[in-house]
Structures are given as C-alpha cells and as structure tokens.
Coordinates of C-alpha atoms in Angstrom, one line a residue:
X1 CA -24.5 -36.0 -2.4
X2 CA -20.9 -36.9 -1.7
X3 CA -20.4 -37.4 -5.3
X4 CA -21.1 -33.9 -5.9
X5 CA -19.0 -32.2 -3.0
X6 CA -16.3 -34.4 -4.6
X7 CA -16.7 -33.1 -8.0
X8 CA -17.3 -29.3 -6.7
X9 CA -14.2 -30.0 -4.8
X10 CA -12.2 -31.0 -8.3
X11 CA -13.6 -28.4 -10.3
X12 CA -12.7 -25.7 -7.3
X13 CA -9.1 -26.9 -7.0
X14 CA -9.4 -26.9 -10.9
X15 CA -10.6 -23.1 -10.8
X16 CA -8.3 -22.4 -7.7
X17 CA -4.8 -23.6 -10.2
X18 CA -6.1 -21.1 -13.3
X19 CA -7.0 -18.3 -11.0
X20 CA -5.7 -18.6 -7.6
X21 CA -8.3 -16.9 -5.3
X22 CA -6.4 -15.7 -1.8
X23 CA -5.0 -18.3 0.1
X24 CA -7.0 -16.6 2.7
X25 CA -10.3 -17.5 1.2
X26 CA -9.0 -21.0 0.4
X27 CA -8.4 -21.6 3.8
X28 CA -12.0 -20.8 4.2
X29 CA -13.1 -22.9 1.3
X30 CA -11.4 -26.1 2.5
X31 CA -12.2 -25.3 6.2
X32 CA -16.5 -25.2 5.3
X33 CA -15.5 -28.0 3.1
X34 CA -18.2 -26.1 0.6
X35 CA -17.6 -24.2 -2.7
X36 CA -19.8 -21.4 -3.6
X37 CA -20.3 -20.9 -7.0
X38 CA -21.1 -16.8 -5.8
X39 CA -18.0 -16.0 -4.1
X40 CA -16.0 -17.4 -7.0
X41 CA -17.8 -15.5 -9.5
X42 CA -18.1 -11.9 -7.5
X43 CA -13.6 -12.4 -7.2
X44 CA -13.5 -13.4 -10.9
X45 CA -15.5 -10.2 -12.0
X46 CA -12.7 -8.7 -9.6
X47 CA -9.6 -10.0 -11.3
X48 CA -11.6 -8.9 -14.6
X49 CA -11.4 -5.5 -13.8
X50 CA -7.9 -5.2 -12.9
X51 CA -7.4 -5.5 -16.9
X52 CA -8.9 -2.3 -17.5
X53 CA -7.3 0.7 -17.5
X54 CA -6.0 2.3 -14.5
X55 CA -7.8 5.7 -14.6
X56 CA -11.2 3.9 -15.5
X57 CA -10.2 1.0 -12.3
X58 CA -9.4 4.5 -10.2
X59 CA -13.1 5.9 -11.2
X60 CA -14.5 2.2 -10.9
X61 CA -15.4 2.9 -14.5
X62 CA -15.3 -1.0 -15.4
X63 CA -18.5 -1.8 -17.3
X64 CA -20.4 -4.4 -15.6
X65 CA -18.4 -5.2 -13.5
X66 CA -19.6 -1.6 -11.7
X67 CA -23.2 -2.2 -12.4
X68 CA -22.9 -5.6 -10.4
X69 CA -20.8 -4.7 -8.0
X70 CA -21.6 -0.9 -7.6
X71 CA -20.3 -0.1 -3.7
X72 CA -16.8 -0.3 -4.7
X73 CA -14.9 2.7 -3.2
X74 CA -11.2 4.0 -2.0
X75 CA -9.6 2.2 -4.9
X76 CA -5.8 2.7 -5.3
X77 CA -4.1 1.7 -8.4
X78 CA -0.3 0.3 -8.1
X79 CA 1.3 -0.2 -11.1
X80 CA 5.1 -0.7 -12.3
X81 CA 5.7 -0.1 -15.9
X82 CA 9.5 -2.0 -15.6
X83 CA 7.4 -5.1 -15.3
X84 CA 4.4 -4.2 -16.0
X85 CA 2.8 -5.2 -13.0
X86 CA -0.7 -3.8 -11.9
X87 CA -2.6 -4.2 -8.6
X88 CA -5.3 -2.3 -7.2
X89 CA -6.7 -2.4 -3.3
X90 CA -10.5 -1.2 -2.7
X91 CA -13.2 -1.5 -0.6
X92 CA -16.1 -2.9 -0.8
X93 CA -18.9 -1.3 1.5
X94 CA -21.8 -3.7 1.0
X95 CA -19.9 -6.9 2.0
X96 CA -17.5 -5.2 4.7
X97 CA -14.7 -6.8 2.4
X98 CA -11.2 -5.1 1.6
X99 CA -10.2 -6.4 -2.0
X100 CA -6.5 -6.7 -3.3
X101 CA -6.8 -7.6 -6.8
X102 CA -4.0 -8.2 -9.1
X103 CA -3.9 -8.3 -12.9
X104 CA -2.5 -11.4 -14.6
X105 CA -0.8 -11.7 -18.0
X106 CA -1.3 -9.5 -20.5
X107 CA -1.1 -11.5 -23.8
X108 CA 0.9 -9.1 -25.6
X109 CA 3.2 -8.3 -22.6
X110 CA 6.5 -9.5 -23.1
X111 CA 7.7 -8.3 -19.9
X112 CA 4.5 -10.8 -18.5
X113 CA 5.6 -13.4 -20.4
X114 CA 9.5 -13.5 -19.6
X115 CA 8.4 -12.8 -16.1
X116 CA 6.1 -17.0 -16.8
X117 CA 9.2 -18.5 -18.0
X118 CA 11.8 -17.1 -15.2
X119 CA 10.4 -20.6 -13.2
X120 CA 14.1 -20.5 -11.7
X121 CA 13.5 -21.2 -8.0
X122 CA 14.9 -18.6 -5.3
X123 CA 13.9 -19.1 -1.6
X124 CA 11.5 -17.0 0.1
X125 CA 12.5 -14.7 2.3
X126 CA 9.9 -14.9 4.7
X127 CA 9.2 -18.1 4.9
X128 CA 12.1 -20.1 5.7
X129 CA 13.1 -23.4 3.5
X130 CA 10.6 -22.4 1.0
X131 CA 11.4 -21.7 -2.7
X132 CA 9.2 -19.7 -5.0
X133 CA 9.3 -19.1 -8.5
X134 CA 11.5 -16.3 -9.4
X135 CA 9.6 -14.6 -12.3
X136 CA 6.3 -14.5 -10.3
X137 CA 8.4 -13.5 -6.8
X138 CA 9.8 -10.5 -8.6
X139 CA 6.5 -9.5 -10.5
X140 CA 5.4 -9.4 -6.9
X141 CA 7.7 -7.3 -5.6
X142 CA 7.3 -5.0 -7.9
X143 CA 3.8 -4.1 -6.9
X144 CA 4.3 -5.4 -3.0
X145 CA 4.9 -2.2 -0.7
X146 CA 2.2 0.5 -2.6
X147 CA -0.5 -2.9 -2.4
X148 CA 0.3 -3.3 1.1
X149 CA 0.5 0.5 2.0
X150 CA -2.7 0.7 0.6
X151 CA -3.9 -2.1 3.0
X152 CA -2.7 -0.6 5.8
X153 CA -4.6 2.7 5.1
X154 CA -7.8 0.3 4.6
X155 CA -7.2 -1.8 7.2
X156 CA -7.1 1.4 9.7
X157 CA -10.7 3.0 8.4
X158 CA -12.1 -0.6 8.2
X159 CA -10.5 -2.7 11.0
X160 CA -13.1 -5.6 10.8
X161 CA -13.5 -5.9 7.1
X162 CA -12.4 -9.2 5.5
X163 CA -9.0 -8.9 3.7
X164 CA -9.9 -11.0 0.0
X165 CA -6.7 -11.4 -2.1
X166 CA -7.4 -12.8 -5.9
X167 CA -5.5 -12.7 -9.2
X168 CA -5.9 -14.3 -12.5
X169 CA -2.9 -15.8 -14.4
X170 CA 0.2 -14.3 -12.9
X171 CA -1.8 -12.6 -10.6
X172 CA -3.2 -15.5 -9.1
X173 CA 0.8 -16.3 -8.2
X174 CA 0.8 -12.6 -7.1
X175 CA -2.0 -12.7 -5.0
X176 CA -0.4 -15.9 -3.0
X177 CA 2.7 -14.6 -2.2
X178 CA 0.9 -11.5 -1.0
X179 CA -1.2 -13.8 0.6
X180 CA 1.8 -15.2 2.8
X181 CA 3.0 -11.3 3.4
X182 CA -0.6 -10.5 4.7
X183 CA -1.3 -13.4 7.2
X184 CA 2.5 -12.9 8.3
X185 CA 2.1 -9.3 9.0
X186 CA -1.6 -9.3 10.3
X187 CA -2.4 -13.0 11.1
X188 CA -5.6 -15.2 9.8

C-alpha cells in the first residue's frame, strides 16, 4: 500500500511539473497526502478548454468538455494579443468552485515561445528574495488585473466557493504566480 501512495505521489509531482494545477490545490494534495485521479482530470478538461476560442469559452461552447462539466457559468475571457496570453475565470455551480484557468503554449505562437526561452531571472515583487522567470512573470502580467478583477466580482456573489487555479504549459507557470497573488491578497 505504501508502494502505491509512493508511486501516485511520483506520478502526481510528475503531472504537477507538465501542468501545474494551483498551488492552492497542491497544498491540498500534499496536505491529505492522497492524489485523486478525479480532481486531476475535471482541471485538465479545464486547462483543455482554455485552448478554444474565446467566443465559444465565453458561450461555454467547448465540446465535451460542456457535456461533462455542464454547470459552468459567469465565464469571463482575458486575453492580450501583444503576448498572446489568454485566461478565463468561471464558476462552477455544482461543485461550489471558482475556476481561473489559463491557456498554455500555443505551438505555433511565437510570441508563446519567446515568452519559454526569456528564462532570465527578475525578482518577484511580492514576494521578497524570490526570483521568477521573466518570460513566464511577464506573460502573467499581461493577463493578471482583468483575471483577478474577475475574481473579485466572483468572489463577492460566491464568497464560500473554492478558488481552483490550473494551467497547462505556460499556463501552468501562470497559474502559480497567480497563485502567490491570490493567497497574498485573500489568504489560504
């Protein structure tokens, strides 16, 4: 039995690297010392939709995605074409769960992929000593006061939901920084 945690442990830190799931959620992972294979999957179907477009992720249009995960409402879309960034917040009614998604790397993007290689470090400005990599704290920032605006404005209808912050690929290293800015602003 300990064999398996273990190896659900590896493969989670494993899944945790390509995709980064909220740093929120992590904390919750490691503190239950469990992996659920359900949770994972539900925020992967997430960071799938946030490569659609954004007028069919605004009409929660996103092919099965919707049909699994149907109760899906107050989506807003940020997006910034000068890095072409793109972030959606939502929320999600059955599971009492506010969702900041953000896209990762578009293969083709060569704004995405100059944004991968900028791995100059710059410190963080909210969290003091700590560096971050530059291409990944910009995309951010591109995308960081509409994503948290939109919290807010969720976080005022819904004030007990769960705040879940995921990203695939560069949005993975979106979703942690925002991550930081979220537990800064309203705690755990």
């Amino acid at each position: 039995y300990l064999k398996m945690k273990l190896i659900f442990l590896f493969l989670f830190f494993i899944f945790l690297s390509l995709s980064s799931i909220s740093a929120i959620q992590a904390i919750k992972f490691f503190s239950k010392n469990a992996f659920s294979p359900t949770l994972a999957k539900k925020f992967w179907s997430f960071c799938i939709s946030s490569y659609c477009s954004p007028a069919r992720i605004e009409k929660w249009d996103v092919g099965v995605v919707k049909q699994q995960y149907p109760d899906i409402t107050e989506i807003t879309v940020a997006e910034d074409h000068s890095k072409n960034t793109l972030g959606y917040t939502a929320y999600n009614s059955k599971d009492d769960e506010i969702l900041l998604v953000f896209r990762g790397t578009q293969p083709t993007s060569l704004k995405n992929w100059i944004s991968n290689v900028d791995f100059i470090k710059i410190y963080h400005p909210g969290c003091k000593g700590c560096e971050v990599h530059r291409g990944f704290y910009n995309s951010y920032m591109s995308l960081k006061q509409n994503m948290l605006d939109s919290l807010s404005k969720l976080l005022k209808k819904h004030r007990k939901a769960k705040r879940c912050v995921m990203g695939h690929s560069l949005g993975g290293a979106m979703a942690l920084l925002a991550a930081i800015d979220i537990i800064r602003l309203y705690g755990k």
